[in-house]
mmCIF file of C-alpha atoms in Angstrom:
data_model
loop_
_atom_site.group_PDB
_atom_site.id
_atom_site.type_symbol
_atom_site.label_atom_id
_atom_site.label_comp_id
_atom_site.label_asym_id
_atom_site.label_seq_id
_atom_site.Cartn_x
_atom_site.Cartn_y
_atom_site.Cartn_z
ATOM 1 C CA MET A 1 0.317 -0.054 0.054
ATOM 2 C CA ALA A 2 2.719 2.082 -0.324
ATOM 3 C CA ASP A 3 2.151 4.094 -3.234
ATOM 4 C CA ILE A 4 -0.870 5.225 -2.592
ATOM 5 C CA LYS A 5 -1.069 8.775 -3.136
ATOM 6 C CA ASP A 6 -4.729 9.806 -1.444
ATOM 7 C CA PRO A 7 -5.852 7.346 0.508
ATOM 8 C CA GLU A 8 -9.381 8.634 0.763
ATOM 9 C CA ASN A 9 -10.277 8.605 -2.401
ATOM 10 C CA THR A 10 -8.165 5.442 -3.473
ATOM 11 C CA ILE A 11 -10.311 1.640 -3.458
ATOM 12 C CA ILE A 12 -8.871 -1.252 -2.234
ATOM 13 C CA MET A 13 -11.150 -4.246 -4.282
ATOM 14 C CA THR A 14 -10.330 -7.486 -3.280
ATOM 15 C CA LEU A 15 -10.650 -10.684 -6.327
ATOM 16 C CA LYS A 16 -9.978 -14.138 -5.762
ATOM 17 C CA GLY A 17 -6.424 -13.393 -7.466
ATOM 18 C CA GLY A 18 -5.526 -10.308 -4.969
ATOM 19 C CA ASP A 19 -6.037 -7.092 -4.667
ATOM 20 C CA VAL A 20 -6.939 -4.020 -7.158
ATOM 21 C CA THR A 21 -6.063 -0.803 -6.254
ATOM 22 C CA ILE A 22 -8.352 2.024 -7.758
ATOM 23 C CA GLU A 23 -6.990 5.207 -7.906
ATOM 24 C CA LEU A 24 -10.170 7.287 -8.112
ATOM 25 C CA LEU A 25 -10.974 11.077 -9.990
ATOM 26 C CA PRO A 26 -12.682 13.221 -7.463
ATOM 27 C CA ASP A 27 -11.314 16.238 -9.603
ATOM 28 C CA VAL A 28 -13.045 14.736 -12.758
ATOM 29 C CA ALA A 29 -16.683 13.320 -11.454
ATOM 30 C CA PRO A 30 -17.154 14.158 -7.692
ATOM 31 C CA GLN A 31 -20.338 12.475 -7.741
ATOM 32 C CA HIS A 32 -18.927 9.051 -8.903
ATOM 33 C CA THR A 33 -16.333 9.276 -7.066
ATOM 34 C CA ALA A 34 -18.761 10.319 -3.937
ATOM 35 C CA ARG A 35 -20.898 7.039 -4.552
ATOM 36 C CA MET A 36 -17.799 5.331 -5.109
ATOM 37 C CA LYS A 37 -16.856 5.023 -1.234
ATOM 38 C CA GLU A 38 -20.192 5.636 -0.356
ATOM 39 C CA LEU A 39 -21.306 1.889 -1.244
ATOM 40 C CA ALA A 40 -18.264 0.665 -0.818
ATOM 41 C CA ARG A 41 -17.824 2.263 2.926
ATOM 42 C CA ALA A 42 -21.688 0.146 3.760
ATOM 43 C CA GLY A 43 -20.170 -2.551 2.382
ATOM 44 C CA ALA A 44 -23.085 -2.733 -0.393
ATOM 45 C CA TYR A 45 -19.925 -3.871 -2.467
ATOM 46 C CA ASP A 46 -18.497 -7.309 -1.107
ATOM 47 C CA ASN A 47 -19.444 -11.143 -2.609
ATOM 48 C CA VAL A 48 -21.271 -8.643 -5.544
ATOM 49 C CA CYS A 49 -20.402 -10.292 -9.387
ATOM 50 C CA PHE A 50 -18.814 -9.315 -12.194
ATOM 51 C CA HIS A 51 -22.055 -10.727 -14.274
ATOM 52 C CA ARG A 52 -20.595 -8.977 -17.098
ATOM 53 C CA VAL A 53 -16.869 -9.868 -19.018
ATOM 54 C CA ILE A 54 -15.745 -9.928 -22.118
ATOM 55 C CA ASP A 55 -12.887 -10.784 -23.699
ATOM 56 C CA GLY A 56 -10.681 -8.333 -24.608
ATOM 57 C CA PHE A 57 -13.805 -5.612 -23.769
ATOM 58 C CA MET A 58 -14.007 -4.834 -20.064
ATOM 59 C CA ALA A 59 -15.215 -6.901 -17.011
ATOM 60 C CA GLN A 60 -19.091 -5.294 -15.256
ATOM 61 C CA THR A 61 -19.820 -5.852 -11.932
ATOM 62 C CA GLY A 62 -21.331 -3.515 -8.920
ATOM 63 C CA ASP A 63 -25.215 -4.689 -9.033
ATOM 64 C CA VAL A 64 -25.852 -3.942 -5.620
ATOM 65 C CA ALA A 65 -29.480 -5.375 -5.473
ATOM 66 C CA ASN A 66 -29.178 -7.811 -6.940
ATOM 67 C CA GLY A 67 -25.239 -8.676 -7.654
ATOM 68 C CA ASN A 68 -24.463 -10.273 -4.590
ATOM 69 C CA MET A 69 -24.102 -13.907 -4.230
ATOM 70 C CA GLU A 70 -24.564 -13.876 -0.601
ATOM 71 C CA LYS A 71 -28.375 -12.964 -1.173
ATOM 72 C CA ASP A 72 -31.509 -14.449 -2.890
ATOM 73 C CA PHE A 73 -28.692 -14.565 -6.189
ATOM 74 C CA ASN A 74 -29.776 -15.032 -9.433
ATOM 75 C CA ILE A 75 -27.399 -14.633 -12.300
ATOM 76 C CA GLY A 76 -30.176 -14.255 -14.680
ATOM 77 C CA ARG A 77 -30.922 -10.722 -12.808
ATOM 78 C CA ALA A 78 -26.931 -9.461 -12.206
ATOM 79 C CA GLY A 79 -27.358 -6.518 -13.779
ATOM 80 C CA THR A 80 -30.484 -5.780 -13.893
ATOM 81 C CA GLY A 81 -30.132 -3.330 -10.779
ATOM 82 C CA GLY A 82 -28.387 -0.487 -8.820
ATOM 83 C CA SER A 83 -28.496 0.850 -5.087
ATOM 84 C CA ASP A 84 -31.407 2.490 -3.131
ATOM 85 C CA LEU A 85 -29.685 5.863 -4.027
ATOM 86 C CA PRO A 86 -30.817 8.006 -6.498
ATOM 87 C CA ASP A 87 -29.264 7.267 -10.395
ATOM 88 C CA LEU A 88 -26.502 10.161 -11.559
ATOM 89 C CA PRO A 89 -25.628 12.526 -13.955
ATOM 90 C CA ALA A 90 -23.017 12.162 -16.084
ATOM 91 C CA GLU A 91 -19.637 13.544 -15.874
ATOM 92 C CA PHE A 92 -18.151 13.454 -19.389
ATOM 93 C CA SER A 93 -14.682 14.188 -19.072
ATOM 94 C CA LYS A 94 -11.264 14.177 -21.686
ATOM 95 C CA ILE A 95 -9.870 11.523 -19.788
ATOM 96 C CA PRO A 96 -10.115 7.914 -22.202
ATOM 97 C CA HIS A 97 -11.109 4.684 -21.668
ATOM 98 C CA ALA A 98 -7.584 3.391 -21.650
ATOM 99 C CA ARG A 99 -7.033 -0.308 -20.581
ATOM 100 C CA GLY A 100 -8.007 0.067 -16.677
ATOM 101 C CA SER A 101 -9.870 2.527 -16.627
ATOM 102 C CA LEU A 102 -12.586 2.378 -14.180
ATOM 103 C CA GLY A 103 -16.147 3.654 -16.369
ATOM 104 C CA ALA A 104 -19.732 4.628 -14.701
ATOM 105 C CA ALA A 105 -22.402 1.158 -16.473
ATOM 106 C CA ARG A 106 -25.678 2.655 -17.380
ATOM 107 C CA SER A 107 -28.612 2.499 -19.876
ATOM 108 C CA GLN A 108 -29.189 4.088 -22.521
ATOM 109 C CA ASN A 109 -30.155 7.460 -20.762
ATOM 110 C CA PRO A 110 -26.049 8.800 -20.029
ATOM 111 C CA ASN A 111 -27.843 10.268 -15.889
ATOM 112 C CA SER A 112 -28.769 6.771 -15.272
ATOM 113 C CA ALA A 113 -25.306 5.984 -14.060
ATOM 114 C CA ASN A 114 -25.770 4.439 -10.200
ATOM 115 C CA SER A 115 -23.142 1.504 -9.119
ATOM 116 C CA GLN A 116 -22.014 -0.523 -11.736
ATOM 117 C CA PHE A 117 -19.294 -0.450 -13.104
ATOM 118 C CA PHE A 118 -16.198 -1.723 -15.439
ATOM 119 C CA ILE A 119 -13.352 -1.953 -15.696
ATOM 120 C CA ASN A 120 -11.513 -1.597 -19.723
ATOM 121 C CA PHE A 121 -8.703 -4.962 -20.248
ATOM 122 C CA LYS A 122 -7.395 -2.685 -23.087
ATOM 123 C CA ASP A 123 -7.567 0.413 -24.303
ATOM 124 C CA ASN A 124 -11.544 1.381 -25.551
ATOM 125 C CA ASP A 125 -11.748 4.612 -26.796
ATOM 126 C CA PHE A 126 -15.210 4.013 -28.652
ATOM 127 C CA LEU A 127 -16.545 4.811 -25.086
ATOM 128 C CA ASN A 128 -14.337 8.565 -25.540
ATOM 129 C CA GLY A 129 -17.288 10.743 -23.883
ATOM 130 C CA GLN A 130 -19.613 8.509 -24.117
ATOM 131 C CA TYR A 131 -19.304 6.870 -19.818
ATOM 132 C CA THR A 132 -17.786 8.388 -17.153
ATOM 133 C CA VAL A 133 -14.035 7.740 -16.228
ATOM 134 C CA TYR A 134 -13.714 8.401 -12.923
ATOM 135 C CA GLY A 135 -10.524 5.385 -11.495
ATOM 136 C CA GLN A 136 -7.604 4.178 -12.612
ATOM 137 C CA VAL A 137 -6.845 0.630 -11.725
ATOM 138 C CA VAL A 138 -2.844 1.738 -10.269
ATOM 139 C CA SER A 139 -1.623 -2.584 -9.326
ATOM 140 C CA GLY A 140 -3.698 -5.400 -9.390
ATOM 141 C CA MET A 141 -4.476 -5.850 -13.203
ATOM 142 C CA GLU A 142 -3.565 -8.945 -13.438
ATOM 143 C CA HIS A 143 -6.352 -9.875 -11.230
ATOM 144 C CA VAL A 144 -8.781 -8.150 -13.345
ATOM 145 C CA ASP A 145 -7.363 -9.741 -16.141
ATOM 146 C CA ALA A 146 -8.016 -13.431 -14.752
ATOM 147 C CA ILE A 147 -11.777 -12.775 -14.150
ATOM 148 C CA ASN A 148 -14.203 -15.406 -15.523
ATOM 149 C CA ARG A 149 -15.167 -14.359 -18.548
ATOM 150 C CA GLY A 150 -18.917 -14.419 -20.133
ATOM 151 C CA GLU A 151 -21.931 -12.777 -20.384
ATOM 152 C CA PRO A 152 -23.616 -13.761 -17.588
ATOM 153 C CA PRO A 153 -20.090 -16.322 -17.241
ATOM 154 C CA MET A 154 -21.022 -19.564 -16.184
ATOM 155 C CA ASN A 155 -19.130 -19.262 -12.932
ATOM 156 C CA PRO A 156 -19.262 -16.139 -12.025
ATOM 157 C CA ASP A 157 -16.315 -14.504 -10.596
ATOM 158 C CA ARG A 158 -16.769 -11.538 -7.484
ATOM 159 C CA MET A 159 -15.751 -8.952 -5.647
ATOM 160 C CA ILE A 160 -15.070 -10.277 -1.938
ATOM 161 C CA SER A 161 -14.555 -6.926 -0.593
ATOM 162 C CA VAL A 162 -14.239 -2.837 -1.405
ATOM 163 C CA LYS A 163 -12.997 -1.183 0.656
ATOM 164 C CA VAL A 164 -11.124 2.997 0.745
ATOM 165 C CA ALA A 165 -8.190 2.696 1.660
ATOM 166 C CA ALA A 166 -7.899 5.572 4.352
ATOM 167 C CA ASP A 167 -10.491 3.072 6.529
ATOM 168 C CA VAL A 168 -7.914 -0.024 5.923
#
């Protein structure tokens, strides 16, 4: 954890292979950053599955309503929900959807992001300016690369825990 510059705006996501450190971008997307920290601090992301994982594209997770593998889990519903909190307005920026970047998942409505997010496996420039970027993996990307693929995966992986580094 020595490489963490801003513990209050850094997420530690524990996956089956190990920890993934994500630097959030509060100056770029303050509302998305605040939402991720709020849900992480509530434990809402713990045990939530990766419900849509497309090789060469991205891994999507964060459905706290339907994706928790410890609470009435049904993979068919994972990805259809969010949290009890209101949707967020888009916070588009010039930050590219580069490998390891964290993007806000949403419906066709640009202002419908809630709790779901995705991590890009590669540079996905076609997403630039269309989805809010609010974080960047700074270590542990190899653990993201190892997530089981599928839409949905037959044996989905999960975020074992998601914490704000300042709280660890």
